[in-house]
Coordinates of C-alpha atoms and ligand atoms in Angstrom, one line a residue:
M18 CA -33.6 127.4 158.5
K19 CA -35.8 130.1 160.1
A20 CA -34.9 133.8 159.9
G21 CA -36.6 136.6 161.6
F22 CA -36.4 140.4 162.4
Y23 CA -37.2 142.2 165.5
Q24 CA -38.8 145.5 164.8
F25 CA -38.9 147.9 167.7
A26 CA -38.4 151.5 168.8
P27 CA -35.1 151.9 170.7
S28 CA -34.9 154.6 173.3
F29 CA -31.9 157.0 172.5
G30 CA -28.9 156.4 174.7
R31 CA -30.5 153.7 176.9
K32 CA -28.4 150.8 175.9
K33 CA -29.4 148.4 178.8
E34 CA -33.2 149.2 178.3
N35 CA -32.8 148.3 174.5
L36 CA -30.8 145.1 175.1
D37 CA -33.4 143.9 177.7
K38 CA -36.1 144.6 175.2
V39 CA -34.3 142.2 172.6
L40 CA -33.8 139.7 175.2
S41 CA -37.4 139.5 176.1
A42 CA -38.6 139.5 172.5
V43 CA -36.5 136.5 171.6
N44 CA -36.6 134.6 174.6
D45 CA -39.1 131.8 173.7
V46 CA -38.8 132.3 170.0
D47 CA -37.3 129.5 167.8
L48 CA -35.1 130.8 165.0
D49 CA -31.6 130.3 163.5
L50 CA -30.9 133.9 162.2
L51 CA -32.2 137.0 164.0
V52 CA -31.8 140.6 162.3
L53 CA -31.9 143.6 164.5
P54 CA -32.1 147.2 163.4
E55 CA -29.3 149.7 162.6
F56 CA -28.0 151.3 165.7
F57 CA -30.3 149.0 167.7
A58 CA -28.7 149.6 171.1
T59 CA -28.3 153.3 171.0
G60 CA -30.8 155.0 168.8
Y61 CA -30.2 156.9 165.6
Q62 CA -30.2 160.6 166.1
F63 CA -26.9 161.7 167.3
I64 CA -26.5 165.4 167.7
S65 CA -22.8 165.7 168.8
V66 CA -19.5 164.1 168.2
E67 CA -19.1 163.8 172.0
E68 CA -22.4 161.8 172.0
V69 CA -21.1 159.5 169.2
A70 CA -17.8 159.1 171.2
E71 CA -19.7 158.2 174.5
L72 CA -22.1 155.7 172.7
S73 CA -19.9 154.0 170.4
E74 CA -18.0 150.8 171.3
P75 CA -15.1 148.9 170.1
V76 CA -15.9 145.7 168.3
P77 CA -15.8 142.8 169.2
K78 CA -15.0 143.8 172.9
G79 CA -17.7 146.1 173.8
Y80 CA -20.8 146.1 175.9
T81 CA -23.3 145.3 173.1
T82 CA -21.1 142.7 171.3
D83 CA -20.8 141.0 174.6
F84 CA -24.5 141.0 174.8
L85 CA -25.0 139.7 171.2
S86 CA -22.1 137.1 171.7
A87 CA -23.8 135.7 175.0
L88 CA -27.2 135.6 173.3
S89 CA -26.0 133.9 170.2
S90 CA -24.0 131.1 172.1
E91 CA -27.0 130.8 174.6
K92 CA -29.5 130.2 172.0
G93 CA -27.3 128.6 169.3
I94 CA -28.1 131.3 166.8
Y95 CA -26.9 133.8 164.4
I96 CA -27.5 137.7 165.1
A97 CA -27.0 140.4 162.6
A98 CA -27.2 143.8 164.2
G99 CA -26.2 147.4 163.5
L100 CA -24.1 149.4 166.1
A101 CA -22.0 152.4 166.4
E102 CA -18.3 151.3 166.3
A103 CA -15.3 153.0 167.8
M104 CA -11.9 152.3 166.3
G105 CA -9.2 154.8 167.7
D106 CA -10.7 158.2 167.1
R107 CA -12.9 157.2 164.1
F108 CA -16.5 156.0 164.4
Y109 CA -18.2 153.8 162.0
N110 CA -22.0 152.9 161.3
S111 CA -21.3 149.2 161.6
A112 CA -23.1 145.8 161.7
V113 CA -21.7 142.6 163.1
L114 CA -22.6 139.1 162.5
M115 CA -22.5 137.0 165.6
G116 CA -22.7 133.3 165.8
P117 CA -22.7 130.6 168.3
G118 CA -18.9 130.5 168.3
G119 CA -18.6 134.1 168.7
L120 CA -17.9 137.1 166.2
V121 CA -18.2 136.0 162.6
G122 CA -17.4 139.2 161.0
V123 CA -17.9 143.1 161.0
Y124 CA -19.3 145.4 158.0
R125 CA -18.9 149.2 158.0
K126 CA -21.7 151.0 156.2
T127 CA -20.5 152.0 152.7
H128 CA -23.1 154.8 151.8
L129 CA -23.7 157.1 154.7
F130 CA -27.1 158.9 154.8
S131 CA -27.7 162.5 155.6
E132 CA -26.2 163.8 158.9
E133 CA -24.5 160.4 159.6
K134 CA -21.8 162.1 157.3
L135 CA -21.1 164.5 160.2
Y136 CA -20.1 161.9 162.6
F137 CA -19.1 158.6 160.9
T138 CA -16.4 157.7 158.7
P139 CA -17.3 156.0 155.4
G140 CA -17.0 152.3 155.7
D141 CA -13.8 150.6 154.6
T142 CA -14.4 147.0 154.7
G143 CA -16.4 146.6 151.4
F144 CA -19.3 144.5 151.4
R145 CA -18.9 141.1 153.0
A146 CA -20.6 137.6 153.2
W147 CA -19.7 134.8 155.4
D148 CA -20.3 130.9 154.8
T149 CA -22.0 129.6 158.0
D150 CA -23.7 126.3 158.7
I151 CA -27.1 127.9 158.0
G152 CA -26.1 129.4 154.6
C153 CA -23.9 132.2 153.3
I154 CA -25.0 135.6 155.1
G155 CA -24.1 139.0 153.7
L156 CA -24.5 142.4 155.4
M157 CA -25.6 145.8 154.1
I158 CA -26.9 148.7 156.3
C159 CA -30.2 150.8 155.6
F160 CA -29.3 153.2 152.9
D161 CA -26.8 150.8 151.2
W162 CA -30.1 149.5 149.6
F163 CA -30.4 152.5 147.4
F164 CA -27.4 151.5 145.5
P165 CA -28.0 148.3 143.4
E166 CA -24.2 147.7 143.6
S167 CA -24.5 146.9 147.3
M168 CA -26.9 143.8 146.9
R169 CA -25.2 142.9 143.7
S170 CA -21.8 142.8 145.4
L171 CA -23.2 140.7 148.1
A172 CA -24.9 138.2 145.6
L173 CA -21.7 137.8 143.6
L174 CA -19.8 137.1 146.8
G175 CA -22.4 134.2 147.2
A176 CA -24.7 135.5 149.8
D177 CA -27.8 133.4 150.1
I178 CA -29.3 135.7 152.6
V179 CA -28.8 139.4 152.9
A180 CA -29.2 140.8 156.4
H181 CA -30.1 144.3 156.3
P182 CA -30.3 146.3 159.6
S183 CA -32.1 149.5 158.9
N184 CA -33.5 152.9 160.3
L185 CA -35.3 153.8 157.2
V186 CA -36.9 157.3 157.1
L187 CA -37.6 157.5 153.4
P188 CA -40.7 155.7 152.0
Y189 CA -39.1 153.7 149.2
C190 CA -37.3 150.6 150.5
P191 CA -40.2 148.2 151.2
Q192 CA -41.2 148.6 147.5
A193 CA -37.6 148.1 146.1
M194 CA -36.6 145.1 148.3
P195 CA -38.6 142.7 146.0
V196 CA -36.7 143.9 142.9
R197 CA -33.4 143.9 144.7
C198 CA -34.0 140.2 145.6
L199 CA -35.5 139.2 142.3
E200 CA -32.6 140.8 140.2
N201 CA -30.1 139.0 142.4
R202 CA -32.1 135.8 143.3
V203 CA -31.4 136.2 147.1
Y204 CA -33.3 136.4 150.3
A205 CA -33.2 139.6 152.2
V206 CA -34.3 140.3 155.8
T207 CA -34.7 144.1 156.3
A208 CA -35.0 144.9 160.1
N209 CA -36.3 148.5 160.4
R210 CA -37.3 150.4 163.4
T211 CA -40.4 152.2 164.5
G212 CA -41.0 155.5 166.4
T213 CA -39.8 159.2 166.2
E214 CA -36.7 160.7 167.5
D215 CA -36.8 164.5 168.1
R216 CA -33.4 165.3 169.7
K217 CA -32.6 168.6 168.0
E218 CA -33.7 171.9 169.4
H219 CA -34.5 173.4 166.1
G220 CA -34.3 170.4 163.8
E221 CA -36.7 168.2 162.1
P222 CA -37.8 164.9 164.0
L223 CA -37.1 161.7 162.4
T224 CA -40.0 159.3 161.9
F225 CA -38.9 155.7 161.0
I226 CA -41.2 153.9 158.8
G227 CA -41.3 150.3 160.2
Q228 CA -42.4 147.8 157.5
S229 CA -39.5 145.5 158.1
L230 CA -39.7 142.6 155.5
I231 CA -38.4 139.4 154.4
V232 CA -38.3 138.6 150.6
S233 CA -37.6 135.6 148.7
P234 CA -35.1 135.1 145.7
E235 CA -38.5 135.5 143.5
G236 CA -39.2 138.8 144.8
K237 CA -42.0 137.6 147.0
V238 CA -42.6 139.4 150.3
L239 CA -42.7 136.5 152.8
T240 CA -43.8 138.8 155.7
R241 CA -43.8 142.4 156.1
A242 CA -44.7 144.4 159.4
R243 CA -46.9 147.4 159.9
E244 CA -45.4 150.9 160.1
D245 CA -45.8 151.3 163.9
E246 CA -45.8 148.0 165.7
E247 CA -43.0 146.4 167.6
V248 CA -43.0 142.7 166.4
L249 CA -40.6 139.9 166.1
S250 CA -41.5 137.9 162.7
V251 CA -39.9 134.6 161.7
V252 CA -40.1 132.9 158.3
E253 CA -38.9 129.5 157.2
L254 CA -36.1 130.0 154.3
E255 CA -34.6 127.6 151.9
P256 CA -31.0 129.1 151.4
E257 CA -30.3 126.6 148.6
K258 CA -33.0 128.3 146.4
A259 CA -30.7 131.4 146.2
R260 CA -27.9 129.4 144.6
N261 CA -30.1 128.8 141.6
K262 CA -29.5 131.9 139.2
S263 CA -31.1 130.1 136.3
L264 CA -34.4 131.5 134.8
N265 CA -34.8 129.0 131.8
M266 CA -32.7 126.7 129.6
F267 CA -30.9 129.7 128.2
N268 CA -30.7 132.4 130.8
D269 CA -28.7 132.5 134.0
I270 CA -28.7 135.9 135.7
F271 CA -25.0 135.5 136.7
K272 CA -23.5 133.7 133.8
D273 CA -25.4 136.1 131.4
R274 CA -23.8 139.2 133.0
R275 CA -21.5 141.2 130.6
P276 CA -19.0 143.0 132.8
G277 CA -17.1 144.3 129.9
S278 CA -20.2 146.4 129.0
Y279 CA -20.5 147.8 132.5
G280 CA -17.4 150.0 132.4
P281 CA -19.2 153.3 133.8
L282 CA -20.2 151.2 137.1
S283 CA -16.5 151.2 138.2
K284 CA -15.9 154.9 137.5
K285 CA -16.6 157.9 139.7
T286 CA -19.4 160.2 138.4
K287 CA -18.0 163.5 136.9
K288 CA -20.0 165.8 138.8
Ligands
LIG308 C1 -30.4 155.3 156.9 O1 -29.6 154.9 156.2 N1 -30.3 155.2 158.0 C2 -31.6 155.9 156.3

């Protein structure tokens, strides 16, 4: 199967423009799974609750999910994409997995980053992975990568491919993803964005680091975008490779786990 990311610089608040850009980028491209950045339709740097309320949408019956659903069914593909979800008076930093038959599932970001905490509710879905006809696909969003438990949870749920919509500003993720993939023997497709948002009168601008990448279960970087380019990259993946967790005759990284020795992982830290 072929998986790809579209790395671009969404314009803040201009949904139609951003969706049109996605449409023209994927138009003639042959792939089975497309991963789009976190908040790909709205941009990232929200500066008020009112703005979040105005730009967030119900899932699945919203402008952006309607677009993704139409694109998925027209092209017969799966799309993983990040968007601002409205649910009653709460807002989530969410990602959807859309398939040719409609919405496959929703994931709400577990680990909110920085000022996201001012506007969004921490996710309540837990990590999720879905069996599809192109493999088992799990979702995590951007900063979730910083917590090894995220990818481990997805791998234990059976994910072959972790789709990772992102708006990365810290420099570390591109170096870390090969390790995350290696220690879980899964593929990952990180779709980051490029560009700068400077929407606060006296605040820091945010510059996104690009460098979207696709990594194999052996921790090999199969493709990696530059920091500043808008690009759609596609790579051939073999999901069944991610189902083999064996390293040698004696070691299988899942069978060798010792959950009884990992007690502190299920406890909150004291401070
Ligand atoms: C991030 O989680 N958007 C850094």
